Short mmCIF file of C-alpha atoms and ligand atoms in Angstrom, two decimals:
data_model
loop_
_atom_site.label_atom_id
_atom_site.label_comp_id
_atom_site.label_asym_id
_atom_site.label_seq_id
_atom_site.Cartn_x
_atom_site.Cartn_y
_atom_site.Cartn_z
CA MET A 1 0.04 0.06 -0.10
CA THR A 2 2.77 2.44 0.99
CA LYS A 3 4.19 2.10 -2.77
CA THR A 4 1.38 4.36 -3.97
CA PHE A 5 2.14 7.25 -1.54
CA LYS A 6 4.31 10.20 -2.93
CA PRO A 7 7.81 10.42 -1.32
CA GLY A 8 6.68 13.39 1.06
CA THR A 9 4.01 10.97 2.27
CA LEU A 10 6.31 8.27 2.69
CA CYS A 11 8.57 10.36 4.73
CA ILE A 12 6.09 10.35 7.52
CA GLN A 13 3.78 7.56 7.19
CA ALA A 14 6.01 4.56 5.74
CA GLY A 15 7.65 2.17 8.23
CA TRP A 16 6.10 1.88 11.64
CA LYS A 17 2.85 0.49 11.20
CA PRO A 18 1.22 0.17 14.89
CA LYS A 19 -1.39 -2.23 15.69
CA ASN A 20 -4.44 -1.62 18.02
CA GLY A 21 -3.26 -0.08 21.27
CA GLU A 22 0.47 0.32 20.19
CA PRO A 23 2.28 3.56 20.32
CA ARG A 24 1.45 5.66 17.38
CA VAL A 25 5.01 7.02 17.25
CA LEU A 26 7.83 4.41 16.50
CA PRO A 27 9.05 3.27 20.06
CA ILE A 28 12.69 2.63 20.73
CA TYR A 29 12.81 -1.06 21.55
CA GLN A 30 15.88 -0.80 23.54
CA SER A 31 16.31 -4.70 23.98
CA THR A 32 19.01 -6.90 22.82
CA THR A 33 16.68 -9.91 23.20
CA PHE A 34 13.22 -11.41 22.51
CA LYS A 35 11.00 -13.74 24.40
CA TYR A 36 9.54 -16.96 23.04
CA SER A 37 7.28 -19.46 24.90
CA SER A 38 9.06 -22.54 23.36
CA SER A 39 12.46 -23.56 22.20
CA GLU A 40 10.81 -24.92 18.90
CA GLU A 41 9.59 -21.51 18.17
CA MET A 42 13.05 -19.93 18.65
CA ALA A 43 14.76 -22.89 16.76
CA ARG A 44 12.45 -22.01 13.58
CA LEU A 45 13.81 -18.52 13.70
CA PHE A 46 17.30 -19.70 13.80
CA ASP A 47 16.70 -21.90 10.68
CA LEU A 48 15.40 -18.77 8.88
CA GLU A 49 12.09 -20.51 8.57
CA GLU A 50 10.05 -17.97 10.41
CA GLU A 51 10.26 -14.27 10.58
CA GLY A 52 10.80 -12.73 13.99
CA TYR A 53 13.08 -11.19 16.37
CA PHE A 54 15.48 -12.75 18.68
CA TYR A 55 18.62 -10.98 18.99
CA SER A 56 19.29 -7.19 17.94
CA ARG A 57 22.43 -7.66 16.30
CA LEU A 58 20.38 -9.28 13.50
CA GLN A 59 17.20 -7.42 13.62
CA ASN A 60 15.29 -5.04 15.91
CA PRO A 61 11.81 -3.74 15.29
CA THR A 62 12.92 -0.05 15.68
CA THR A 63 15.88 -0.40 12.93
CA ASP A 64 13.58 -2.70 10.83
CA ALA A 65 10.63 -0.12 10.73
CA VAL A 66 13.14 2.98 9.72
CA ALA A 67 14.87 0.51 7.00
CA ALA A 68 11.31 -0.15 5.66
CA LYS A 69 10.75 3.46 5.40
CA ILE A 70 14.19 3.98 3.43
CA ALA A 71 13.19 0.99 1.12
CA ALA A 72 9.80 2.57 0.50
CA LEU A 73 11.36 5.85 -0.23
CA GLU A 74 13.77 4.31 -2.67
CA GLY A 75 11.13 1.92 -4.27
CA GLY A 76 13.02 -1.14 -2.92
CA ILE A 77 11.73 -4.39 -1.57
CA GLY A 78 14.10 -4.58 1.48
CA ALA A 79 16.56 -2.76 3.18
CA MET A 80 19.10 -3.09 6.24
CA LEU A 81 20.39 -0.52 8.51
CA THR A 82 24.05 -0.30 9.10
CA SER A 83 26.09 1.66 11.92
CA SER A 84 27.68 3.92 9.32
CA GLY A 85 27.61 4.83 5.82
CA GLN A 86 31.05 3.04 5.46
CA ALA A 87 29.73 -0.28 6.94
CA ALA A 88 26.90 0.01 4.28
CA ASN A 89 29.13 0.13 1.38
CA PHE A 90 31.34 -2.64 2.55
CA TYR A 91 28.33 -4.87 3.23
CA ALA A 92 26.93 -4.09 0.06
CA MET A 93 30.14 -5.35 -1.84
CA HIS A 94 31.17 -8.05 0.78
CA ASN A 95 27.58 -9.70 0.14
CA ILE A 96 28.70 -10.65 -3.32
CA CYS A 97 32.39 -10.62 -3.45
CA GLU A 98 34.96 -12.54 -1.77
CA ALA A 99 38.99 -13.15 -2.19
CA GLY A 100 39.81 -13.33 -5.89
CA ASP A 101 37.10 -11.12 -6.94
CA HIS A 102 37.25 -7.82 -8.56
CA ILE A 103 34.95 -4.66 -8.72
CA VAL A 104 34.70 -1.56 -11.05
CA CYS A 105 34.30 1.68 -9.57
CA ALA A 106 34.08 5.33 -10.42
CA THR A 107 37.08 7.16 -9.25
CA ALA A 108 35.45 10.25 -8.16
CA ILE A 109 33.75 9.06 -4.88
CA TYR A 110 34.00 9.73 -1.01
CA GLY A 111 37.41 9.60 0.32
CA GLY A 112 36.42 6.76 2.96
CA THR A 113 34.90 4.58 0.38
CA PHE A 114 37.85 5.18 -2.11
CA ASN A 115 40.33 4.04 0.77
CA LEU A 116 37.79 1.02 1.48
CA PHE A 117 37.87 -0.33 -1.83
CA SER A 118 41.58 0.58 -2.78
CA VAL A 119 43.32 -0.39 0.46
CA THR A 120 41.32 -2.48 2.86
CA MET A 121 39.32 -4.67 0.53
CA LYS A 122 42.45 -5.07 -1.35
CA LYS A 123 43.99 -6.66 1.54
CA MET A 124 41.09 -8.98 1.82
CA GLY A 125 41.66 -10.26 -1.69
CA ILE A 126 39.14 -7.92 -3.58
CA ASP A 127 40.69 -5.89 -6.40
CA CYS A 128 39.28 -2.69 -7.60
CA THR A 129 39.67 -1.11 -10.93
CA PHE A 130 38.95 2.70 -10.65
CA ILE A 131 37.41 4.13 -14.11
CA ASP A 132 36.61 7.85 -15.12
CA ALA A 133 32.77 7.99 -14.90
CA ASP A 134 32.75 10.21 -17.88
CA ALA A 135 34.64 8.04 -20.27
CA SER A 136 32.78 5.93 -22.99
CA GLU A 137 31.05 2.81 -22.61
CA GLU A 138 33.60 1.11 -24.71
CA GLU A 139 36.53 2.72 -22.67
CA ILE A 140 34.67 1.74 -19.21
CA SER A 141 33.89 -1.98 -20.34
CA LYS A 142 37.62 -2.70 -20.80
CA ALA A 143 37.91 -2.56 -17.03
CA PHE A 144 35.81 -5.49 -16.64
CA ARG A 145 37.22 -8.87 -16.04
CA PRO A 146 35.58 -12.59 -15.78
CA ASN A 147 35.93 -12.32 -11.99
CA THR A 148 34.20 -9.14 -11.78
CA LYS A 149 31.23 -9.01 -9.25
CA ALA A 150 29.87 -5.43 -9.02
CA MET A 151 30.01 -1.94 -10.60
CA PHE A 152 29.88 1.17 -8.11
CA GLY A 153 29.47 4.78 -8.26
CA GLU A 154 27.78 7.92 -6.41
CA THR A 155 24.84 9.64 -7.83
CA ILE A 156 26.30 12.87 -6.98
CA SER A 157 29.80 12.33 -5.88
CA ASN A 158 31.27 13.77 -2.64
CA PRO A 159 32.99 16.15 -2.75
CA GLY A 160 33.59 16.57 -6.62
CA ILE A 161 29.77 17.03 -7.14
CA GLN A 162 30.27 14.78 -10.34
CA VAL A 163 26.68 13.54 -11.54
CA LEU A 164 26.65 9.92 -12.55
CA ASP A 165 25.23 8.90 -15.74
CA ILE A 166 23.13 6.06 -13.93
CA GLU A 167 21.65 4.71 -17.18
CA LYS A 168 25.01 4.16 -18.78
CA PHE A 169 26.58 2.54 -15.75
CA ALA A 170 23.55 0.29 -15.61
CA ARG A 171 23.88 -0.63 -19.19
CA ILE A 172 27.63 -1.48 -18.64
CA ALA A 173 27.14 -3.38 -15.36
CA HIS A 174 24.27 -5.43 -16.83
CA SER A 175 26.15 -6.16 -20.28
CA HIS A 176 28.78 -7.73 -18.03
CA GLY A 177 26.44 -9.81 -15.93
CA VAL A 178 26.95 -7.73 -12.55
CA PRO A 179 24.78 -5.57 -10.73
CA LEU A 180 25.03 -1.72 -10.29
CA ILE A 181 25.46 -0.41 -6.88
CA VAL A 182 24.85 3.41 -6.17
CA ASP A 183 25.68 5.24 -3.33
CA ASN A 184 22.71 7.87 -3.20
CA THR A 185 23.73 9.68 -0.04
CA PHE A 186 23.91 13.29 -1.62
CA ALA A 187 20.87 13.12 -4.00
CA THR A 188 18.44 11.23 -1.28
CA PRO A 189 15.52 9.63 -2.76
CA ILE A 190 13.68 13.06 -2.66
CA ASN A 191 15.69 14.12 -5.70
CA CYS A 192 16.78 10.81 -7.39
CA ARG A 193 15.74 7.19 -7.25
CA PRO A 194 18.61 5.28 -8.74
CA PHE A 195 16.43 2.30 -9.17
CA GLU A 196 14.21 4.08 -11.89
CA TRP A 197 17.20 4.31 -13.93
CA GLY A 198 18.30 0.56 -13.70
CA ALA A 199 20.65 0.44 -10.73
CA ASP A 200 20.17 -2.66 -8.67
CA ILE A 201 21.26 -1.95 -5.02
CA VAL A 202 21.35 1.51 -3.32
CA THR A 203 23.39 2.49 -0.40
CA HIS A 204 23.18 5.40 1.89
CA SER A 205 25.20 7.23 4.61
CA THR A 206 22.15 8.08 6.66
CA THR A 207 24.62 10.25 8.76
CA LYS A 208 24.16 13.07 6.26
CA TYR A 209 20.70 14.63 4.81
CA MET A 210 18.58 11.38 6.04
CA ASP A 211 19.57 12.34 9.75
CA GLY A 212 19.96 16.04 8.68
CA HIS A 213 20.82 17.17 11.98
CA ALA A 214 24.19 15.77 12.56
CA VAL A 215 23.14 13.76 15.63
CA CYS A 216 23.61 10.05 14.48
CA LEU A 217 25.90 7.97 12.32
CA GLY A 218 24.20 5.49 10.21
CA GLY A 219 24.04 3.53 6.81
CA ALA A 220 21.45 1.79 4.76
CA ILE A 221 21.57 -0.96 1.91
CA VAL A 222 18.41 -1.13 0.01
CA ASP A 223 17.74 -3.73 -2.50
CA SER A 224 15.70 -3.17 -5.87
CA GLY A 225 14.95 -7.10 -6.10
CA ASN A 226 15.58 -6.72 -9.87
CA PHE A 227 19.05 -8.31 -10.36
CA ASP A 228 18.74 -11.95 -11.48
CA TRP A 229 21.35 -13.74 -9.43
CA GLU A 230 20.23 -17.11 -10.92
CA ALA A 231 20.90 -15.99 -14.35
CA HIS A 232 24.35 -15.50 -13.28
CA ALA A 233 24.71 -18.09 -10.79
CA ASP A 234 28.30 -19.12 -11.48
CA LYS A 235 29.37 -15.55 -10.48
CA PHE A 236 27.45 -15.40 -7.27
CA PRO A 237 27.79 -18.70 -5.56
CA GLY A 238 27.08 -17.14 -2.20
CA LEU A 239 23.45 -16.40 -3.18
CA THR A 240 23.10 -19.36 -5.63
CA GLN A 241 24.58 -22.26 -3.83
CA PRO A 242 23.99 -23.74 -0.26
CA ASP A 243 25.00 -21.85 2.67
CA ALA A 244 26.78 -24.14 5.19
CA SER A 245 26.17 -21.81 8.03
CA TYR A 246 22.44 -22.44 7.49
CA HIS A 247 22.09 -26.19 7.20
CA GLY A 248 22.60 -25.84 3.25
CA LEU A 249 19.91 -23.28 2.52
CA THR A 250 20.18 -21.35 -0.70
CA TYR A 251 19.21 -17.91 -0.51
CA THR A 252 17.88 -17.56 -4.15
CA LYS A 253 15.68 -20.48 -3.65
CA ALA A 254 14.62 -19.72 -0.27
CA PHE A 255 13.92 -16.22 -0.70
CA GLY A 256 13.57 -15.30 -4.42
CA LYS A 257 13.84 -11.79 -4.93
CA MET A 258 14.68 -10.96 -1.37
CA ALA A 259 17.97 -13.34 -1.53
CA TYR A 260 20.33 -10.46 -1.36
CA ILE A 261 19.04 -8.50 1.29
CA THR A 262 18.22 -11.53 3.50
CA LYS A 263 21.61 -12.88 2.89
CA MET A 264 23.08 -9.75 4.17
CA THR A 265 21.06 -9.92 7.40
CA ALA A 266 21.36 -13.44 8.07
CA GLN A 267 24.97 -13.82 7.23
CA LEU A 268 26.88 -10.75 7.21
CA MET A 269 25.19 -8.90 10.17
CA ARG A 270 25.19 -12.22 12.16
CA ASP A 271 29.05 -12.42 11.53
CA LEU A 272 30.15 -9.00 11.32
CA GLY A 273 27.47 -7.01 13.42
CA SER A 274 27.83 -3.24 12.32
CA SER A 275 24.24 -3.07 13.47
CA GLN A 276 22.54 0.47 13.90
CA SER A 277 21.43 0.98 17.40
CA PRO A 278 17.63 1.31 18.13
CA GLN A 279 18.36 4.84 19.59
CA ASN A 280 20.16 6.11 16.39
CA ALA A 281 17.46 4.57 14.21
CA PHE A 282 14.67 6.47 16.24
CA LEU A 283 16.67 9.60 15.86
CA LEU A 284 17.28 8.73 11.92
CA ASN A 285 13.53 8.20 11.84
CA LEU A 286 12.71 11.88 13.17
CA GLY A 287 15.23 13.17 10.47
CA LEU A 288 13.46 11.27 7.63
CA GLU A 289 10.18 12.64 8.70
CA THR A 290 11.07 16.11 7.27
CA LEU A 291 13.59 15.04 4.67
CA HIS A 292 11.05 16.11 1.94
CA LEU A 293 10.93 19.71 3.18
CA ARG A 294 14.68 20.05 4.20
CA VAL A 295 16.15 18.72 0.98
CA PRO A 296 14.35 21.21 -1.31
CA GLN A 297 15.43 23.93 0.97
CA HIS A 298 19.08 23.02 1.14
CA CYS A 299 18.85 22.96 -2.64
CA ARG A 300 17.33 26.28 -2.98
CA ASN A 301 19.92 27.92 -0.69
CA ALA A 302 22.79 26.39 -2.46
CA GLN A 303 21.86 27.57 -5.76
CA ALA A 304 21.41 30.97 -4.53
CA VAL A 305 24.90 30.61 -3.10
CA ALA A 306 26.37 29.18 -6.03
CA GLU A 307 25.07 31.94 -8.07
CA TYR A 308 26.46 34.65 -5.62
CA LEU A 309 29.93 32.81 -5.63
CA GLU A 310 30.10 32.54 -9.28
CA LYS A 311 29.88 36.37 -9.86
CA HIS A 312 32.26 37.16 -7.02
CA PRO A 313 35.56 38.58 -8.40
CA ARG A 314 37.74 36.64 -5.71
CA VAL A 315 36.29 33.38 -6.64
CA ALA A 316 38.39 31.46 -9.13
CA TRP A 317 35.83 28.84 -9.89
CA VAL A 318 32.53 27.13 -8.70
CA HIS A 319 31.39 23.64 -9.19
CA TYR A 320 27.60 23.04 -8.69
CA CYS A 321 25.58 21.06 -11.11
CA GLY A 322 22.55 23.40 -10.64
CA LEU A 323 24.57 26.28 -12.56
CA LYS A 324 24.19 26.46 -16.31
CA SER A 325 27.82 26.73 -16.85
CA ASN A 326 28.63 23.42 -15.10
CA LYS A 327 29.95 20.36 -16.79
CA TYR A 328 27.15 18.27 -15.31
CA TYR A 329 24.24 20.57 -15.72
CA GLU A 330 22.68 18.43 -18.39
CA LEU A 331 22.98 15.12 -16.53
CA ALA A 332 21.60 16.93 -13.45
CA GLN A 333 18.68 18.23 -15.50
CA LYS A 334 18.26 14.50 -16.32
CA TYR A 335 18.58 12.71 -13.13
CA LEU A 336 17.75 15.52 -10.64
CA PRO A 337 15.29 17.83 -12.15
CA ASN A 338 14.09 18.92 -8.87
CA GLY A 339 17.60 19.98 -7.51
CA SER A 340 20.92 18.06 -6.68
CA CYS A 341 22.15 18.69 -3.27
CA GLY A 342 23.18 21.43 -0.93
CA VAL A 343 27.07 20.88 -1.32
CA ILE A 344 29.14 23.28 -3.46
CA ALA A 345 32.62 23.01 -4.43
CA PHE A 346 34.77 26.26 -5.11
CA GLY A 347 38.19 27.71 -5.13
CA LEU A 348 39.53 31.22 -4.53
CA LYS A 349 41.69 33.10 -6.58
CA GLY A 350 45.09 33.60 -4.65
CA THR A 351 47.16 31.07 -2.59
CA ARG A 352 46.17 28.21 -0.23
CA GLU A 353 46.65 30.42 2.60
CA ASP A 354 44.30 32.78 1.46
CA ALA A 355 41.67 29.99 1.35
CA ILE A 356 42.63 28.94 4.89
CA HIS A 357 42.36 32.59 5.99
CA PHE A 358 38.92 32.81 4.56
CA MET A 359 37.56 29.80 6.24
CA ASP A 360 38.85 30.89 9.38
CA SER A 361 37.32 34.34 8.91
CA LEU A 362 33.73 32.74 8.62
CA GLN A 363 31.76 33.42 11.71
CA MET A 364 28.43 31.64 11.30
CA ILE A 365 29.69 29.12 9.13
CA ASN A 366 31.70 26.65 11.13
CA ILE A 367 34.66 24.35 9.90
CA VAL A 368 33.48 20.93 10.46
CA THR A 369 34.04 17.24 8.98
CA HIS A 370 30.62 16.91 8.06
CA VAL A 371 28.48 17.64 5.10
CA ALA A 372 24.57 17.67 4.59
CA ASP A 373 23.23 18.92 7.83
CA ALA A 374 20.89 21.67 8.88
CA ARG A 375 23.96 24.06 9.57
CA THR A 376 25.84 25.41 6.94
CA CYS A 377 29.62 24.31 7.37
CA ILE A 378 32.81 24.14 5.32
CA LEU A 379 35.86 21.85 4.80
CA HIS A 380 38.98 21.78 3.00
CA PRO A 381 39.37 18.19 1.75
CA ALA A 382 43.02 18.41 0.81
CA SER A 383 43.78 19.41 4.45
CA HIS A 384 41.09 17.36 6.33
CA THR A 385 39.16 14.29 4.90
CA HIS A 386 41.38 13.49 2.00
CA ARG A 387 44.84 13.94 3.55
CA GLN A 388 45.89 10.60 2.85
CA LEU A 389 45.79 11.01 -0.77
CA SER A 390 48.62 12.49 -2.81
CA ASP A 391 48.07 15.71 -5.34
CA GLU A 392 47.84 13.03 -8.11
CA GLN A 393 45.13 11.02 -6.24
CA LEU A 394 43.09 14.12 -5.28
CA LYS A 395 43.10 15.03 -9.08
CA GLU A 396 41.97 11.65 -10.27
CA ALA A 397 39.10 11.70 -7.52
CA GLY A 398 38.15 15.11 -9.00
CA ILE A 399 39.41 17.21 -6.14
CA ALA A 400 41.56 20.44 -6.92
CA PRO A 401 43.97 20.97 -4.09
CA ASP A 402 42.37 24.38 -3.40
CA LEU A 403 38.71 23.05 -3.33
CA MET A 404 36.66 24.04 -0.47
CA ARG A 405 33.45 22.09 0.18
CA LEU A 406 30.61 24.22 1.25
CA SER A 407 27.62 22.32 2.67
CA VAL A 408 24.78 24.96 2.60
CA GLY A 409 22.41 24.46 5.42
CA ILE A 410 18.91 25.59 5.81
CA GLU A 411 19.27 28.78 7.48
CA ASP A 412 17.92 32.10 5.87
CA VAL A 413 19.97 32.33 2.69
CA SER A 414 20.71 35.98 3.06
CA ASP A 415 22.76 35.41 6.33
CA ILE A 416 24.76 32.56 4.75
CA ILE A 417 25.78 34.76 1.76
CA ASP A 418 26.53 37.85 4.46
CA ASP A 419 28.84 35.55 6.34
CA ILE A 420 30.74 34.57 3.10
CA GLU A 421 30.83 38.12 1.92
CA GLN A 422 32.47 39.35 5.05
CA ALA A 423 35.00 36.67 4.99
CA LEU A 424 35.88 37.34 1.45
CA LYS A 425 36.42 40.97 2.15
CA ARG A 426 39.29 39.90 4.70
CA ILE A 427 41.52 38.22 2.38
C1 LIG B 1 29.78 10.20 4.48
C2 LIG B 1 29.55 9.41 3.21
C3 LIG B 1 29.94 8.07 3.47
C4 LIG B 1 30.33 7.27 4.58
O1 LIG B 1 29.46 7.43 5.60
P1 LIG B 1 29.57 7.48 7.16
O2 LIG B 1 28.24 7.48 7.60
O3 LIG B 1 30.32 8.74 7.45
O4 LIG B 1 30.37 6.22 7.50
C5 LIG B 1 29.89 7.09 2.09
N1 LIG B 1 29.58 7.78 1.01
C6 LIG B 1 29.36 9.00 0.78
C7 LIG B 1 28.79 9.49 -0.39
C8 LIG B 1 29.43 9.75 2.03
O5 LIG B 1 29.06 11.21 1.79
#
């Protein structure tokens, strides 16, 4: 029933469905354990023969209700929450990749994900080839190998603000028999639903706009249910062959379209346990209830700030896909017609010290390692989040060394511009 509602309604109504006499508002089930009257009933849960709660590392009613809301917003068939966005991207991959496998990924992605794929997963035996997402289908296809298991990109890259051609990526992934996984953190399902363009799995750092108030870390993985694992059974034995840790159950046979997300909960969460706490899921749900109001305001403010910066004589360049001058304007019009996100990248004329002096002169706008919350904030990736990358790697990730990442909040936009104006005057 929820599927027929508009996103703005789903933000409020999807997820928690109270029965008679139950709390109208999603309760925090602050319990690790759940009671059953017979050992037989509990055993059926352990064999995945029946659905139910037994231990909050695997599932909890509060986190499940919020996962269901996010699944509804994305138009997916199921979702799982994780303790952070990093865990979400790791789980999304690890659910279908193991030692000896390979993935193809857009170069312009979040620094944390870049490290995860290029260093940590490499140590686990999973190789990643990074490709220029703007290259031709032919060029990108060259990166695929017989052992490639997934393709990955971000709808809007953090912090480069590059827009992904999702349809192109989906075509390439599918022609090689692998799913497309899209990190939709910056766009949110309010501005883009990647499943509508052919993506198979969507991930989120819910820490950003979904929470929106900078109070709780979290992540989510959403399954469209569209990828046919059985059609490529040899590539995905973890889903299509018996799981010894569940008495030889085969996920695709037992759960059909829900195979991927069920395996992730039953196996990865059981064994790795990066669960989101019920308390955080409750806070995330409060954020989601206003997502459809906040996101358009972030976009309106960012558009105004981007236009202001573009005209300012001290500003060397502005990168925002809502600007007509932007390389990604056309793609943004296609995939993000109602607005992209609140994050702008820009550089000042002058030295690196000028940029730092500018940031230090801001009064209302704070320097924080965060993006995409209600408060406008700024960060210099080359000195903060992306410190580990060389200038060469920075360039490959679409990040100029002088790039400042301004995350435009939902304050009155004239106060945001005033603060930038006074700081620009001091350099
Ligand atoms: C922040 C972010 C992540 C990581 O999320 P955490 O919640 O900080 O672990 C992943 N992808 C993107 C696009 C992000 O912006």
